[in-house]
Short mmCIF file of C-alpha atoms and ligand atoms in Angstrom, two decimals:
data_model
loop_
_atom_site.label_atom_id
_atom_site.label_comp_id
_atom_site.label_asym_id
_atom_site.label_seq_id
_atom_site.Cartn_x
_atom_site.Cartn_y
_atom_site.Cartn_z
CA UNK E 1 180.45 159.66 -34.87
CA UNK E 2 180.95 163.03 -32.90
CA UNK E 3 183.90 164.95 -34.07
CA UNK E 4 187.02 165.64 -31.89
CA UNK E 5 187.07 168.78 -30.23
CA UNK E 6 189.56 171.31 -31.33
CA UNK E 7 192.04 172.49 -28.64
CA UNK E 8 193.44 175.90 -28.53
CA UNK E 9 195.87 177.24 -26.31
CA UNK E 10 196.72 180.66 -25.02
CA UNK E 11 199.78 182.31 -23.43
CA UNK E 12 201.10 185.85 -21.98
CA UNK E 13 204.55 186.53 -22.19
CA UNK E 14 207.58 189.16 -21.47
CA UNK E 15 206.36 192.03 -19.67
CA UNK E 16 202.67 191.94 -18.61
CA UNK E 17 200.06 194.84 -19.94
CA UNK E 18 196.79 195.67 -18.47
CA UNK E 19 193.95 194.07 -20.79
CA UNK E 20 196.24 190.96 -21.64
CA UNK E 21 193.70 189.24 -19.18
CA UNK E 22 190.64 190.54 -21.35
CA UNK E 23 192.64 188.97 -24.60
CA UNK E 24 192.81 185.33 -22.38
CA UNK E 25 189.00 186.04 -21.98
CA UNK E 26 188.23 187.00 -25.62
CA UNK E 27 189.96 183.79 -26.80
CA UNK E 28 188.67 181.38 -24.18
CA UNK E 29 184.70 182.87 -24.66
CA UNK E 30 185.36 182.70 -28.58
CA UNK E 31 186.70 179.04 -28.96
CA UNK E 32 184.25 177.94 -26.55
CA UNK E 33 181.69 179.53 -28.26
CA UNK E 34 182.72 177.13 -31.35
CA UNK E 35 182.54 174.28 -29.17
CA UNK E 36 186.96 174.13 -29.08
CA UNK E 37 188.78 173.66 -26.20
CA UNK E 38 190.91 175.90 -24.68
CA UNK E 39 193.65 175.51 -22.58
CA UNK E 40 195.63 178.50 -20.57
CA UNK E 41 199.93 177.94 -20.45
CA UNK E 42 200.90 179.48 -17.10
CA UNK E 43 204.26 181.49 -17.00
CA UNK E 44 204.52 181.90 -21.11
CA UNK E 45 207.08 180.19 -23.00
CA UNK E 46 208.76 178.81 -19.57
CA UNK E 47 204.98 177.27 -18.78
CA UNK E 48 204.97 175.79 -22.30
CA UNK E 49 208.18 174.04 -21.71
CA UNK E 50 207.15 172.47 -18.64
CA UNK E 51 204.28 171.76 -19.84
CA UNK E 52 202.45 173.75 -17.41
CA UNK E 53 198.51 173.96 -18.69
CA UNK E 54 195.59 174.76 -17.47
CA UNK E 55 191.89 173.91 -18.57
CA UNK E 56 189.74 177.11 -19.41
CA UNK E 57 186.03 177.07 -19.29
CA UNK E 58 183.33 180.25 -19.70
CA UNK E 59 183.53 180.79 -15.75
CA UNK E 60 187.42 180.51 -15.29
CA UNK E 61 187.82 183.88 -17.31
CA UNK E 62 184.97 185.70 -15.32
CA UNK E 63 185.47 188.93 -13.45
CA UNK E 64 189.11 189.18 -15.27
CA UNK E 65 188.31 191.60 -17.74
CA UNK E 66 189.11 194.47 -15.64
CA UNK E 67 192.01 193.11 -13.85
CA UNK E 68 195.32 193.93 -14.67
CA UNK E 69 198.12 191.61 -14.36
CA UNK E 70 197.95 188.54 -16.66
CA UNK E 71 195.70 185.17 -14.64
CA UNK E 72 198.20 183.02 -16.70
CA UNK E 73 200.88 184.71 -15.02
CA UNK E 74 203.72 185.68 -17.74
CA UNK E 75 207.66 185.31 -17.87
CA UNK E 76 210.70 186.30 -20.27
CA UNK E 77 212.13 182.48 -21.25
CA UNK E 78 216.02 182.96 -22.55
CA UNK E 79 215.41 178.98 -23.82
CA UNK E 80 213.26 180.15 -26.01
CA UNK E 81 215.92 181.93 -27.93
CA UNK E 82 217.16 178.98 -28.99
CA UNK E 83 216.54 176.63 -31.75
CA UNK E 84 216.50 173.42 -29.00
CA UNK E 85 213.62 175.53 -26.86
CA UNK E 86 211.36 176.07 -29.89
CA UNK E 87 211.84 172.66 -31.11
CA UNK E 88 210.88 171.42 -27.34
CA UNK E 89 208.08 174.14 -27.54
CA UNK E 90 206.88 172.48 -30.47
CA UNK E 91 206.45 169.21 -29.02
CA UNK E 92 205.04 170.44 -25.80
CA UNK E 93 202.18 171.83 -27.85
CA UNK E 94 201.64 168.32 -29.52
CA UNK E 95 201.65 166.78 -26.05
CA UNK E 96 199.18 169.26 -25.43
CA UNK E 97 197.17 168.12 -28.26
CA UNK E 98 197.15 171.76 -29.28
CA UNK E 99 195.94 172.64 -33.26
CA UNK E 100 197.09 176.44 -32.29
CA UNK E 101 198.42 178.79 -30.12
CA UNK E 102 197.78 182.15 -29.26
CA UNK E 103 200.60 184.00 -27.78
CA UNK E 104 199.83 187.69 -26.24
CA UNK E 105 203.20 189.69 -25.74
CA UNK E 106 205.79 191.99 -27.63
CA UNK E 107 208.22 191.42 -29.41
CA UNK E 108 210.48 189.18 -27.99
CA UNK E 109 207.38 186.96 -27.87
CA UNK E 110 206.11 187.43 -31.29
CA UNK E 111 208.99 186.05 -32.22
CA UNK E 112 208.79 183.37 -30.18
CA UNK E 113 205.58 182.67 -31.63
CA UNK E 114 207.01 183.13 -35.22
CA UNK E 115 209.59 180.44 -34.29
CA UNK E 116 206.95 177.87 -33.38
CA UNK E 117 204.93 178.62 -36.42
CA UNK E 118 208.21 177.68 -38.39
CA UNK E 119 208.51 174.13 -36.13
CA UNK E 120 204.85 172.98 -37.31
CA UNK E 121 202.44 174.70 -34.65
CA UNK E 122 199.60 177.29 -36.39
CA UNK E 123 200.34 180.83 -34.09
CA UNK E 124 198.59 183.88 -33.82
CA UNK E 125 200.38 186.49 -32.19
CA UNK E 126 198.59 189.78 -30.32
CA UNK E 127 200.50 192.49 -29.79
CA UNK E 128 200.73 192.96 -25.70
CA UNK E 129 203.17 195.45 -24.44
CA UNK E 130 202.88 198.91 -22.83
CA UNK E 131 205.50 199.93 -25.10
CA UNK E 132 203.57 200.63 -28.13
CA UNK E 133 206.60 199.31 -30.21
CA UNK E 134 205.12 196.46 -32.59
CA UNK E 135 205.72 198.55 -36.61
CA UNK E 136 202.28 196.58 -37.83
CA UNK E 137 199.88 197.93 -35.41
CA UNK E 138 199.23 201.19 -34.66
CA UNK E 139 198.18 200.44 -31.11
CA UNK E 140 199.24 197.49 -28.70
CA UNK E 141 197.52 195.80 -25.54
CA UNK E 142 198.02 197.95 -22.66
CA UNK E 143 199.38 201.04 -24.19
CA UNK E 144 196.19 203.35 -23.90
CA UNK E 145 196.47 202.02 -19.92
CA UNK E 146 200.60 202.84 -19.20
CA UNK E 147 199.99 206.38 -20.97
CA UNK E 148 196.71 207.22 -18.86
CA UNK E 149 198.71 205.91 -15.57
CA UNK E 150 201.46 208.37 -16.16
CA UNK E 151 199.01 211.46 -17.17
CA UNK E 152 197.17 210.51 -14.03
CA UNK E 153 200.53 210.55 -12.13
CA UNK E 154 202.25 213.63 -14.08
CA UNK E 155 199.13 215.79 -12.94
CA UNK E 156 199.56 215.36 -9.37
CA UNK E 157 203.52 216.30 -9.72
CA UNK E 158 201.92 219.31 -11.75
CA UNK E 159 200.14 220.63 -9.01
CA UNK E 160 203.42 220.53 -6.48
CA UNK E 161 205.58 221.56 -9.01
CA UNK E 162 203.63 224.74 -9.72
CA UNK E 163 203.36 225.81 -6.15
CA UNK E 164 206.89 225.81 -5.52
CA UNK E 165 208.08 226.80 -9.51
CA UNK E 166 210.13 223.85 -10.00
CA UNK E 167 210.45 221.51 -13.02
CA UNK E 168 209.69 217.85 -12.88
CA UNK E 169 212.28 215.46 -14.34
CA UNK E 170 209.99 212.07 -15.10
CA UNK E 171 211.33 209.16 -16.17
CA UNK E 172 208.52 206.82 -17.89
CA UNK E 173 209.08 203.06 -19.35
CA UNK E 174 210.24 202.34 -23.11
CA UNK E 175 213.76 201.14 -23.47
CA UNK E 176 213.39 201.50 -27.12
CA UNK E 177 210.31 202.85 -27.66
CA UNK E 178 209.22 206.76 -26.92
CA UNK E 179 205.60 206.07 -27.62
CA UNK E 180 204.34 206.07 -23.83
CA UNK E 181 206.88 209.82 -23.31
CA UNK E 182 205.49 210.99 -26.25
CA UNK E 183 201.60 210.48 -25.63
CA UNK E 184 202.03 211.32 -22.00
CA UNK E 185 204.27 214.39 -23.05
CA UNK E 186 201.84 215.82 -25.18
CA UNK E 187 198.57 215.14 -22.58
CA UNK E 188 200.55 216.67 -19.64
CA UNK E 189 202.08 219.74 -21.52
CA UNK E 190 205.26 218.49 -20.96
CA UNK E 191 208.00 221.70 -22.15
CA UNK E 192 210.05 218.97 -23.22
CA UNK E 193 210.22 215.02 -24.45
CA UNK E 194 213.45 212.93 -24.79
CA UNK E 195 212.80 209.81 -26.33
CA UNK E 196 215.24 207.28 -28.31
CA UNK E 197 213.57 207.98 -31.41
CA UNK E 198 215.36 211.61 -31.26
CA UNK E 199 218.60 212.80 -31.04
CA UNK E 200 218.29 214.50 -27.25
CA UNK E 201 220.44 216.96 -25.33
CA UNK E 202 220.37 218.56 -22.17
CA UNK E 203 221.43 221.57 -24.15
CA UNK E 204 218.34 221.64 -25.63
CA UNK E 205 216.04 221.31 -22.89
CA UNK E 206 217.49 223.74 -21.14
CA UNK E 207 217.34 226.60 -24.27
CA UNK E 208 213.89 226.05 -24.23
CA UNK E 209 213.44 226.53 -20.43
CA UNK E 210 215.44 229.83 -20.90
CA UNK E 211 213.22 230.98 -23.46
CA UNK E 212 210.04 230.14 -22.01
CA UNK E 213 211.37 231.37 -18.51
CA UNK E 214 211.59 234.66 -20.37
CA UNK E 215 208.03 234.16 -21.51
CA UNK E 216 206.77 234.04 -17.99
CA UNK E 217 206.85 230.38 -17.41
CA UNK E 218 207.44 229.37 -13.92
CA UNK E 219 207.20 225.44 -13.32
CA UNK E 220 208.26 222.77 -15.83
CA UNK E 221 207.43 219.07 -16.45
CA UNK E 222 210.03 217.09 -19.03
CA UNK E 223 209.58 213.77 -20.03
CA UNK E 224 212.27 211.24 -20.30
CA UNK E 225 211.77 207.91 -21.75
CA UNK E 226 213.97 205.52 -19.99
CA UNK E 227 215.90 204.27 -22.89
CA UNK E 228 217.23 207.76 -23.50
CA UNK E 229 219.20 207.98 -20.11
CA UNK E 230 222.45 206.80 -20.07
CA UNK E 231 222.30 206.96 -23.68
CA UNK E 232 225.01 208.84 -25.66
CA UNK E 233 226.49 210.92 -22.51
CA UNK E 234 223.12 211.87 -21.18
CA UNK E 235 223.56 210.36 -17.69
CA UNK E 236 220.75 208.89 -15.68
CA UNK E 237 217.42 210.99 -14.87
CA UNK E 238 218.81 212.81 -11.59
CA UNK E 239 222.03 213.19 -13.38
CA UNK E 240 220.36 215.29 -15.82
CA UNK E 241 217.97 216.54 -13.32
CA UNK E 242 221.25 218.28 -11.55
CA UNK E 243 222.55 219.90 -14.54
CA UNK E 244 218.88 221.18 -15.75
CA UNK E 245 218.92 223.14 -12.04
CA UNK E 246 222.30 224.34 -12.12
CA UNK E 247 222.15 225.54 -15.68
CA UNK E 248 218.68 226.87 -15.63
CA UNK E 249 218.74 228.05 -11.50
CA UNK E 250 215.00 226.16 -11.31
CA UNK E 251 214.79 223.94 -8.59
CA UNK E 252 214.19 220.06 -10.43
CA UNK E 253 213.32 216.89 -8.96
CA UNK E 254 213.43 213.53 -10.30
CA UNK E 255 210.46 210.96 -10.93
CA UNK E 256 211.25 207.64 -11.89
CA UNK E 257 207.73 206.35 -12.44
CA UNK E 258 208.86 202.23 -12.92
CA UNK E 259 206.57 199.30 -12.70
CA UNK E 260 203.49 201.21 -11.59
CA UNK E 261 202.83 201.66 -15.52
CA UNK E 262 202.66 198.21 -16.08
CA UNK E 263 199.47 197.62 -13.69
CA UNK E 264 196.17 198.45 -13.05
CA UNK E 265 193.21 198.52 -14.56
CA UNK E 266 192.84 198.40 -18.39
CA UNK E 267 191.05 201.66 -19.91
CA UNK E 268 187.60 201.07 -22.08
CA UNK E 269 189.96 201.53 -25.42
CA UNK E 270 192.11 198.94 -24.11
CA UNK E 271 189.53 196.36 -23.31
CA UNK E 272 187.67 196.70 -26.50
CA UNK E 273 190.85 196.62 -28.29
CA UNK E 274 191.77 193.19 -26.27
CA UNK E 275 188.35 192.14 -27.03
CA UNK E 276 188.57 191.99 -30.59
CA UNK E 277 191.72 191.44 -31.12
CA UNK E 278 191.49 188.00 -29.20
CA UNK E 279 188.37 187.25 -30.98
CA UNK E 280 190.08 187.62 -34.20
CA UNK E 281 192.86 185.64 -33.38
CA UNK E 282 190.40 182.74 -32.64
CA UNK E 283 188.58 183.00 -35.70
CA UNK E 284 191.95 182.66 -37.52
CA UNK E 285 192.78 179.47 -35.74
CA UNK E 286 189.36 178.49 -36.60
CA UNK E 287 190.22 178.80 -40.09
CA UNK E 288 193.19 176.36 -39.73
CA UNK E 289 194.87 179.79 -40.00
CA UNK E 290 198.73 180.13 -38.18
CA UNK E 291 202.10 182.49 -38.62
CA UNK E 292 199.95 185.87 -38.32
CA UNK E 293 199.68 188.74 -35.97
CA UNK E 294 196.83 190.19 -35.44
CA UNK E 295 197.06 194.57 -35.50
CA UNK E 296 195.11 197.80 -35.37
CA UNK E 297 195.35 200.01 -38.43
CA UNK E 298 193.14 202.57 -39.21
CA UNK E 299 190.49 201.21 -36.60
CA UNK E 300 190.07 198.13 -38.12
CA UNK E 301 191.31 194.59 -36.92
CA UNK E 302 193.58 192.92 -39.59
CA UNK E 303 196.07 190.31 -39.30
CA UNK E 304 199.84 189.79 -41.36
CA UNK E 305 202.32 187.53 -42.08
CA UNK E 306 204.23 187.20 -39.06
CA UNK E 307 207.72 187.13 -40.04
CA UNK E 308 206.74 190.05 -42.85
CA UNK E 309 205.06 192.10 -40.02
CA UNK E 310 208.35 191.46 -37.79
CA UNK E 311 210.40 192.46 -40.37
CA UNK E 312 209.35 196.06 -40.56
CA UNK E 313 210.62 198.81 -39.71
CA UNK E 314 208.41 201.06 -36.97
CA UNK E 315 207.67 204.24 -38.07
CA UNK E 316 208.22 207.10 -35.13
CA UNK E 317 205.41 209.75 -35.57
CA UNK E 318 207.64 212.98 -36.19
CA UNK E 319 204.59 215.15 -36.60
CA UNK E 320 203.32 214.28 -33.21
CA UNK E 321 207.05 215.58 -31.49
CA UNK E 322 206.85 218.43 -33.05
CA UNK E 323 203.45 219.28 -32.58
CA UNK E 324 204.17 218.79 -28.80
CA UNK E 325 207.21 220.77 -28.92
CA UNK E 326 205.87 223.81 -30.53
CA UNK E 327 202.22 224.73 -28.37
CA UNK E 328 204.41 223.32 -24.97
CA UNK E 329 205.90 226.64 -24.29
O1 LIG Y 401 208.36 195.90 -22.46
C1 LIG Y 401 207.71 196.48 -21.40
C2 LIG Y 401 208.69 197.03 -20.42
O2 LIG Y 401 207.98 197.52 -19.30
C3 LIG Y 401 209.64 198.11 -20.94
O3 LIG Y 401 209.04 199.38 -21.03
C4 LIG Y 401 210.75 198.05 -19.94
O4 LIG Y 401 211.92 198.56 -20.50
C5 LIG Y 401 210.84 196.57 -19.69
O5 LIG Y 401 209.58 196.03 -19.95
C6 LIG Y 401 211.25 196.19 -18.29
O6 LIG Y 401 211.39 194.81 -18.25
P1 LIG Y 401 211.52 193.90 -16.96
O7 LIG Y 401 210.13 193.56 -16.51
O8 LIG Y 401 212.25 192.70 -17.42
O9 LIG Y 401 212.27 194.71 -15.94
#
């Protein structure tokens, strides 16, 4: 008698990440590839609890790879923060005849996924955020992408800020996270990076702009990660932006760089990372493995406990601030 087919599913939620649509194609090529079935939710968690599928086959996840944007669209579902929503999720999947889930997102979703692994349904959660903020993995889906986007970006404003010796006030995404300041602070030569992670005053940035101003530096670029304005006093980014120029006399102008980090298309890092990561999370599942998330450490693919791995604490890379603060001068 044949055996019945496996079905998988797979989901993107919160915000959306370049390569999250190479993860869909890594998991749909995999379980095929075992002879399961896969089927895509549409709109995340929100999909899932309207029951919102969608069948995947090899050709439905062809030319996606380099696409940004999620093809299973993605949402933020507040139902989902409660116990009824999960417990709904969890029948929705059985509806779905689904023997595991893959969920792509950060950490709101992770823990959405951890949830449902708790109500009966075997998850593997990928890490998929720009922010860079999941503690077990050293790198997350579309991370690599956001930073290059804002070097790309910060070295145009370069060029105009250096004719006309100004400074450059940019504002990049990370409510909570610094990671995407921090990388892009360092690759653009930024004089200085405020990010949550760090206790940040103006009066700092701007003693370091008088010092280097005495050093013969003419044109500035500081990064601001967007969780640090309006943060203890600061003030938004053109708030500070005004007291920089009236404190320093350099003419600044604000950036706010916004959504554009969240598109376009994924770097080869990022879709090799999405790649394997999605394979992984299939052969888990394969396994009749659920409740881990799959991570980078070390360049290696490895997966954890899911509530252990949402339970730490992320370590901020203090080495890497300082670095950047000491040869941007
Ligand atoms: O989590 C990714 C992220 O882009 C954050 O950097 C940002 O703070 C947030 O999402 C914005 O969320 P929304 O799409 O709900 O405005």
């Amino acid at each position: 008698m044949e055996q019945e087919r496996k079905t998988i599913g797979v989901l993107t939620s919160g915000g959306d990440a370049p390569g999250m649509n190479a993860v869909v194609r890594a998991v749909a090529r995999s379980a095929l590839s075992k002879e399961m079935r896969v089927v895509g939710i549409r709109h995340g968690f929100s999909g899932l609890l309207a029951r919102d599928a969608m069948e995947l086959d090899l050709r439905s996840v062809s030319e996606i790879l380099h696409r940004g944007g999620t093809i299973l669209y993605t949402s933020r579902c507040p139902a989902f923060y409660k116990e009824e929503g999960v417990r709904d999720g969890a029948r929705a999947c059985r509806e779905l005849g689904l023997c595991g889930l893959v969920v792509i997102g950060g950490d709101g979703s992770l823990r959405g996924a951890k949830a449902l692994f708790a109500q009966g349904v075997p998850c593997i959660g990928i890490p998929g955020t720009i922010d860079n903020d999941i503690a077990c993995s050293e790198y997350t889906v579309g991370f690599d992408t956001a930073v290059n986007t804002v070097i790309e970006l910060v070295d145009k404003l370069r060029d105009t800020s250096q004719s006309h010796d100004r400074c450059s006030l940019v504002e990049v995404m990370g409510r909570n996270s610094g990671d995407i300041a921090l990388y892009a602070g360092i690759a653009c030569g930024a004089v200085a990076i405020l990010i949550p992670e760090i206790e940040c005053s103006v009066d700092a940035v701007v003693a370091k702009m008088q010092r280097t101003l005495k050093m013969g530096k003419r044109h500035f670029i500081i990064i601001l990660a967007e969780g640090v304005a309006n943060r203890n006093g600061l003030g938004s980014a053109s708030e500070i932006a005004v007291q920089i120029e009236a404190r320093t006399g350099v003419e600044t102008r604000t950036a706010v760089l916004g959504y554009v980090q969240r598109g376009g298309v994924p770097t080869a890092r990022e879709r090799i990372l999405a790649s394997v990561m999605g394979v992984h999370a299939v052969e888990l599942l394969e396994r009749g493995i659920g409740g881990r998330i799959v991570a980078s450490v070390g360049n290696q693919i490895v997966d954890y406990d899911i509530a252990e791995a949402l339970g730490r604490k992320r370590e901020f890379n203090r080495h890497l601030y300082d670095l950047a603060d000491m040869i941007s001068i």
